[in-house]
Amino acid sequence: MVRNLGPQLRCQVSPTDDRDGGPEDTHARILSGLNDQQQAVVLACEPDVAVVAGAGSGKTETLTRRIARLVLDGVEPERILAITFTNQAALNMRDRAARYVPDARRIRLGTFHSIALALVMKNRHAMRLPDKISVLDTEDAVASLKKVAAALRTNEENLPRAATINKILSFARNTERTIEDVVHSQYPQYVHAVEFVQKVSSAYVQFRRRNALFDFDGLLEALAKMLEHERLGPAIASLFEEALIDEAQDLNALQIRIVRALRSHDVRVMFVGDPSQSIYQFRGASPDIMFTLIKECSAQVYLLETNYRSSAEILEVANAVEEAMRKRIPRELVSHCGTSGLLPRLIEVDDKAAEAVAIVDAILDRKNEGMELEEQAIVVRSTANFRHVEAELIARKVPYMVRAGVKVTEAGAVRDLLCVARASLNLGNEPAWMRILQLAPRVGERKAAKMVEAISGCGSLQNAIGIVLDAGLKNEAIRPVAHALRLVDDERGGPPAARLRLALNALEPLMEAEYRDDWKARKADVVAVIDIAHQHADLDSFVSSLTIETSIEKKRMGTVDPNEERPLTLTTIHSAKGLEWQAVYVPSMIEGHIPTMYAQAPDDVDEELRAFYVLVTRAKTHLEFFKPTVMPDGMLRTASRFEGVIRDHCGRERGARVPHGRRGGFGVRIQPEAVELW
């Protein structure tokens, strides 16, 4: 069924029409296998069309066939503009369209940024730009801002770093809000530095202009200005007759400005997306943008509601989540796959230790039933909520990959702490000493190297600590390093987890200063690794084991062996967008994770519901939510408010209790005398 939510203008075209001399069999082939709603999108001929495409509804294939139909019906391929959010998606769309109509290879397509760059380069002389234009990637932009900020820096403390300034400026430019507004709403800890950030912004603009540099946001701003120019705008827009814009729910204000400019020059626009999957509010996206665009364009709205991915049982959960949203387009996803007989499960466990064991048990049970690891995923709102499961995977040697960020053992703060352990165990471990010494302010590579040279021949850890303390007479900031080393040494023979926790307490002021805004998340990584240490009898075996595992994993990731088992995926919701797995496991179905603790205002709760909807619709047949009931301090956890949304559509059960021998480290502890190797 096709539901039209816009004006009641409809251009009916028979699937067998032979327009403009196009071969009837090609038209039939383009429409072959599509459902009625998909065919309606392919054949739509209104000037402005909005396609609300549900999760797993075959959106890409539908857009591909529409491109083929446009070319077959006489639209010059070069006058079709397809905008996607990745270049890979654009190339995939073009190649698939060319299977129906070879000339479709000539369409113009790419991301907003790649199209903006091409048009800026082509029209650089009209814009009075030099022949040589360079584009700054994010790393280069941050480096440039660092240089600009250094020239303006005052004696005032707690000024934002260049990376933070880049985020502030980028958000302001993409949402077309003022710097002051963004700082007050998103970065209140830097309200005192608004004037400084504004000065850096002005100087950064001059720096880019002087050196003919564009950053990514600058490319979009340039394209918008060109399209809005009284002479350049019509000339550029005349290149295009049709524009197809994918993932419209993720557009921000700056990108919408570009779309509006195209429409103002009579380019026919089809924008495709799903407001219920708009989860990039932190980048300036909002479902309101798509709703506004539909209304502003008086667009004809088409729905894609048949889901080709998930079982009917999983879609019952998805539809319930969507119904809980305040802002949505009425629709209901229907499963093409039918029922699987497997209800999603809500599993209550004692605590996070039991949760980790239960999740890994479930993964391995599925594997024994024939479901490969690569067909399974653990999906979370933030990486901190799978670190305890990661510890259990490491303990049980289950291969896995992390799609969001880095593995816990490779995180910077974790490496800092492990280097304290490595340095205490081996005075000759130069890389470890270099890393921990440079944690202290005003200790650069040269000073650290000088100390390392003295330490390597000093004979004992106590003497090495003395060398660090001597340096502390001139630079007090280095004393926490000496304190951490001393605490680790004083507890020699004690449990490795306890020794590492003492070292963390000593180093925390330095690490918090180093990682600043990211410290809370970084600390969670460190605590997760300390938990892994519980399964080891001594610090040396723990550090050696972790080093070997990390080294093997890096070698594995660097080569592709078709006979090697492909790993399980650990990912955040945002990194899972567009992906799918046979089985999805959701740890920590509790308040503070799903939804996040910051979800208080109605719009923020809706954003969390949309993220939850994306999570649910990643699963094909198996979907399991885990709910730990007790916190580490013994307090009861609060159930997720979203549990009430899904409870009636899930099977509920109590997870098995975990033996005490497996608590804390999520693995079996082996006493040193238990095994005789020689």
Short mmCIF file of N, CA and C in Angstrom, two decimals, residues 569-658:
data_model
loop_
_atom_site.label_atom_id
_atom_site.label_comp_id
_atom_site.label_asym_id
_atom_site.label_seq_id
_atom_site.Cartn_x
_atom_site.Cartn_y
_atom_site.Cartn_z
N THR A 569 31.50 -8.76 16.36
CA THR A 569 31.57 -7.29 16.30
C THR A 569 31.08 -6.69 17.61
N LEU A 570 31.85 -5.72 18.12
CA LEU A 570 31.41 -4.87 19.22
C LEU A 570 31.30 -3.46 18.66
N THR A 571 30.16 -2.83 18.85
CA THR A 571 29.96 -1.53 18.21
C THR A 571 28.98 -0.67 19.01
N THR A 572 29.07 0.62 18.76
CA THR A 572 28.04 1.52 19.28
C THR A 572 26.89 1.59 18.27
N ILE A 573 25.78 2.13 18.71
CA ILE A 573 24.62 2.27 17.83
C ILE A 573 24.99 3.12 16.62
N HIS A 574 25.70 4.22 16.84
CA HIS A 574 26.01 5.14 15.75
C HIS A 574 26.92 4.50 14.71
N SER A 575 27.82 3.63 15.15
CA SER A 575 28.70 2.94 14.19
C SER A 575 28.00 1.75 13.55
N ALA A 576 26.88 1.33 14.11
CA ALA A 576 26.14 0.18 13.56
C ALA A 576 25.14 0.58 12.49
N LYS A 577 24.92 1.88 12.34
CA LYS A 577 23.91 2.37 11.39
C LYS A 577 24.19 1.80 10.00
N GLY A 578 23.18 1.24 9.37
CA GLY A 578 23.33 0.69 8.03
C GLY A 578 23.81 -0.74 7.99
N LEU A 579 24.14 -1.32 9.16
CA LEU A 579 24.64 -2.69 9.21
C LEU A 579 23.57 -3.61 9.79
N GLU A 580 23.81 -4.91 9.70
CA GLU A 580 22.85 -5.89 10.20
C GLU A 580 23.58 -7.15 10.62
N TRP A 581 23.00 -7.87 11.58
CA TRP A 581 23.55 -9.14 12.05
C TRP A 581 22.40 -10.10 12.35
N GLN A 582 22.71 -11.38 12.30
CA GLN A 582 21.70 -12.38 12.63
C GLN A 582 21.27 -12.25 14.09
N ALA A 583 22.25 -12.05 14.97
CA ALA A 583 21.96 -11.93 16.40
C ALA A 583 22.57 -10.66 16.96
N VAL A 584 21.81 -9.95 17.77
CA VAL A 584 22.28 -8.72 18.42
C VAL A 584 22.06 -8.85 19.92
N TYR A 585 23.11 -8.52 20.69
CA TYR A 585 23.06 -8.58 22.15
C TYR A 585 23.22 -7.16 22.70
N VAL A 586 22.38 -6.80 23.64
CA VAL A 586 22.37 -5.43 24.18
C VAL A 586 22.66 -5.48 25.68
N PRO A 587 23.88 -5.14 26.11
CA PRO A 587 24.17 -5.11 27.54
C PRO A 587 23.54 -3.89 28.21
N SER A 588 23.41 -3.97 29.53
CA SER A 588 23.04 -2.81 30.36
C SER A 588 21.76 -2.12 29.91
N MET A 589 20.68 -2.88 29.86
CA MET A 589 19.36 -2.30 29.56
C MET A 589 18.84 -1.62 30.83
N ILE A 590 19.52 -0.53 31.20
CA ILE A 590 19.24 0.17 32.45
C ILE A 590 19.30 1.68 32.23
N GLU A 591 18.73 2.44 33.16
CA GLU A 591 18.84 3.90 33.10
C GLU A 591 20.31 4.31 33.17
N GLY A 592 20.65 5.32 32.40
CA GLY A 592 22.03 5.78 32.36
C GLY A 592 22.76 5.28 31.14
N HIS A 593 22.26 4.15 30.58
CA HIS A 593 22.83 3.64 29.32
C HIS A 593 21.79 3.74 28.22
N ILE A 594 20.66 3.07 28.42
CA ILE A 594 19.54 3.15 27.47
C ILE A 594 18.30 3.53 28.26
N PRO A 595 17.93 4.80 28.29
CA PRO A 595 18.60 5.92 27.62
C PRO A 595 19.78 6.45 28.44
N THR A 596 20.60 7.29 27.81
CA THR A 596 21.73 7.90 28.50
C THR A 596 21.24 8.80 29.62
N MET A 597 22.09 9.04 30.59
CA MET A 597 21.71 9.84 31.76
C MET A 597 21.37 11.29 31.39
N TYR A 598 21.81 11.72 30.20
CA TYR A 598 21.57 13.11 29.80
C TYR A 598 20.19 13.31 29.18
N ALA A 599 19.44 12.22 29.00
CA ALA A 599 18.13 12.33 28.35
C ALA A 599 17.07 12.76 29.36
N GLN A 600 16.89 14.05 29.50
CA GLN A 600 15.90 14.60 30.42
C GLN A 600 14.82 15.37 29.66
N ALA A 601 15.23 16.29 28.79
CA ALA A 601 14.27 17.07 28.01
C ALA A 601 13.56 16.17 27.00
N PRO A 602 12.31 16.48 26.65
CA PRO A 602 11.55 15.63 25.71
C PRO A 602 12.28 15.37 24.39
N ASP A 603 12.94 16.40 23.82
CA ASP A 603 13.66 16.20 22.56
C ASP A 603 14.81 15.21 22.74
N ASP A 604 15.47 15.25 23.90
CA ASP A 604 16.58 14.34 24.16
C ASP A 604 16.08 12.91 24.34
N VAL A 605 14.93 12.76 24.98
CA VAL A 605 14.34 11.42 25.13
C VAL A 605 13.97 10.86 23.76
N ASP A 606 13.42 11.70 22.89
CA ASP A 606 13.09 11.26 21.53
C ASP A 606 14.34 10.83 20.77
N GLU A 607 15.44 11.57 20.96
CA GLU A 607 16.71 11.20 20.31
C GLU A 607 17.15 9.81 20.77
N GLU A 608 16.98 9.53 22.06
CA GLU A 608 17.36 8.22 22.60
C GLU A 608 16.43 7.12 22.08
N LEU A 609 15.15 7.43 21.92
CA LEU A 609 14.22 6.45 21.33
C LEU A 609 14.61 6.14 19.90
N ARG A 610 15.04 7.16 19.16
CA ARG A 610 15.46 6.93 17.77
C ARG A 610 16.72 6.06 17.73
N ALA A 611 17.65 6.32 18.65
CA ALA A 611 18.85 5.49 18.72
C ALA A 611 18.48 4.05 19.07
N PHE A 612 17.55 3.88 19.99
CA PHE A 612 17.10 2.55 20.39
C PHE A 612 16.43 1.84 19.21
N TYR A 613 15.67 2.59 18.43
CA TYR A 613 15.00 2.04 17.24
C TYR A 613 16.04 1.54 16.23
N VAL A 614 17.10 2.32 16.03
CA VAL A 614 18.17 1.90 15.13
C VAL A 614 18.81 0.61 15.65
N LEU A 615 19.04 0.55 16.95
CA LEU A 615 19.64 -0.65 17.55
C LEU A 615 18.77 -1.88 17.29
N VAL A 616 17.51 -1.78 17.62
CA VAL A 616 16.58 -2.92 17.48
C VAL A 616 16.54 -3.42 16.05
N THR A 617 16.54 -2.52 15.09
CA THR A 617 16.37 -2.90 13.68
C THR A 617 17.66 -3.38 13.03
N ARG A 618 18.74 -3.57 13.82
CA ARG A 618 19.96 -4.19 13.27
C ARG A 618 19.84 -5.72 13.27
N ALA A 619 18.93 -6.27 14.07
CA ALA A 619 18.85 -7.72 14.27
C ALA A 619 17.94 -8.38 13.25
N LYS A 620 18.35 -9.56 12.79
CA LYS A 620 17.53 -10.33 11.86
C LYS A 620 16.60 -11.30 12.59
N THR A 621 17.19 -12.18 13.43
CA THR A 621 16.36 -13.22 14.06
C THR A 621 16.48 -13.27 15.58
N HIS A 622 17.65 -12.90 16.12
CA HIS A 622 17.87 -13.00 17.56
C HIS A 622 18.16 -11.61 18.14
N LEU A 623 17.42 -11.24 19.17
CA LEU A 623 17.62 -9.96 19.84
C LEU A 623 17.48 -10.19 21.34
N GLU A 624 18.56 -9.90 22.07
CA GLU A 624 18.57 -10.17 23.51
C GLU A 624 19.03 -8.95 24.29
N PHE A 625 18.21 -8.54 25.26
CA PHE A 625 18.54 -7.42 26.14
C PHE A 625 18.92 -7.98 27.51
N PHE A 626 20.02 -7.46 28.07
CA PHE A 626 20.48 -7.93 29.37
C PHE A 626 20.37 -6.82 30.40
N LYS A 627 19.88 -7.19 31.58
CA LYS A 627 19.55 -6.19 32.59
C LYS A 627 20.19 -6.57 33.93
N PRO A 628 21.38 -6.02 34.22
CA PRO A 628 21.99 -6.26 35.54
C PRO A 628 21.21 -5.52 36.62
N THR A 629 21.01 -6.16 37.77
CA THR A 629 20.14 -5.57 38.79
C THR A 629 20.90 -4.91 39.94
N VAL A 630 22.20 -5.23 40.09
CA VAL A 630 22.96 -4.70 41.23
C VAL A 630 24.20 -3.97 40.74
N MET A 631 24.49 -2.82 41.33
CA MET A 631 25.69 -2.04 41.01
C MET A 631 26.87 -2.57 41.82
N PRO A 632 28.12 -2.21 41.43
CA PRO A 632 29.29 -2.69 42.16
C PRO A 632 29.25 -2.39 43.66
N ASP A 633 28.61 -1.28 44.06
CA ASP A 633 28.55 -0.92 45.48
C ASP A 633 27.37 -1.59 46.20
N GLY A 634 26.67 -2.49 45.51
CA GLY A 634 25.56 -3.21 46.13
C GLY A 634 24.21 -2.55 45.98
N MET A 635 24.17 -1.32 45.48
CA MET A 635 22.90 -0.61 45.27
C MET A 635 22.16 -1.22 44.08
N LEU A 636 20.83 -1.17 44.14
CA LEU A 636 20.02 -1.69 43.04
C LEU A 636 20.07 -0.73 41.85
N ARG A 637 20.14 -1.29 40.66
CA ARG A 637 20.11 -0.47 39.44
C ARG A 637 18.66 -0.13 39.09
N THR A 638 18.50 0.98 38.38
CA THR A 638 17.16 1.39 37.93
C THR A 638 16.91 0.83 36.54
N ALA A 639 15.79 0.14 36.38
CA ALA A 639 15.45 -0.41 35.06
C ALA A 639 15.27 0.72 34.06
N SER A 640 15.61 0.44 32.80
CA SER A 640 15.43 1.44 31.74
C SER A 640 13.96 1.80 31.59
N ARG A 641 13.69 3.09 31.44
CA ARG A 641 12.30 3.51 31.22
C ARG A 641 11.78 2.96 29.89
N PHE A 642 12.71 2.57 28.98
CA PHE A 642 12.28 2.00 27.69
C PHE A 642 11.84 0.54 27.83
N GLU A 643 12.14 -0.06 28.98
CA GLU A 643 11.72 -1.45 29.19
C GLU A 643 10.20 -1.56 29.10
N GLY A 644 9.51 -0.55 29.61
CA GLY A 644 8.06 -0.56 29.54
C GLY A 644 7.52 -0.51 28.13
N VAL A 645 8.32 0.05 27.21
CA VAL A 645 7.91 0.15 25.80
C VAL A 645 7.95 -1.22 25.13
N ILE A 646 8.94 -2.04 25.49
CA ILE A 646 9.17 -3.30 24.77
C ILE A 646 8.73 -4.54 25.53
N ARG A 647 8.43 -4.40 26.82
CA ARG A 647 8.21 -5.57 27.68
C ARG A 647 7.16 -6.53 27.13
N ASP A 648 6.07 -6.01 26.62
CA ASP A 648 4.98 -6.87 26.15
C ASP A 648 5.34 -7.65 24.89
N HIS A 649 6.45 -7.31 24.27
CA HIS A 649 6.83 -7.97 23.01
C HIS A 649 8.07 -8.85 23.19
N CYS A 650 8.48 -9.07 24.44
CA CYS A 650 9.69 -9.84 24.72
C CYS A 650 9.39 -11.01 25.65
N GLY A 651 10.16 -12.09 25.47
CA GLY A 651 10.17 -13.13 26.47
C GLY A 651 11.05 -12.67 27.62
N ARG A 652 10.67 -12.98 28.86
CA ARG A 652 11.44 -12.52 30.02
C ARG A 652 11.95 -13.73 30.78
N GLU A 653 13.21 -13.65 31.23
CA GLU A 653 13.78 -14.76 31.97
C GLU A 653 14.86 -14.28 32.92
N ARG A 654 15.21 -15.15 33.82
CA ARG A 654 16.27 -14.87 34.79
C ARG A 654 17.53 -15.59 34.34
N GLY A 655 18.65 -14.86 34.23
CA GLY A 655 19.91 -15.46 33.81
C GLY A 655 20.48 -16.34 34.91
N ALA A 656 21.32 -17.29 34.49
CA ALA A 656 21.96 -18.19 35.46
C ALA A 656 22.90 -17.41 36.37
N ARG A 657 23.02 -17.85 37.61
CA ARG A 657 23.95 -17.21 38.53
C ARG A 657 25.37 -17.64 38.20
N VAL A 658 26.32 -16.72 38.41
CA VAL A 658 27.71 -16.99 38.06
C VAL A 658 28.44 -17.48 39.29
#
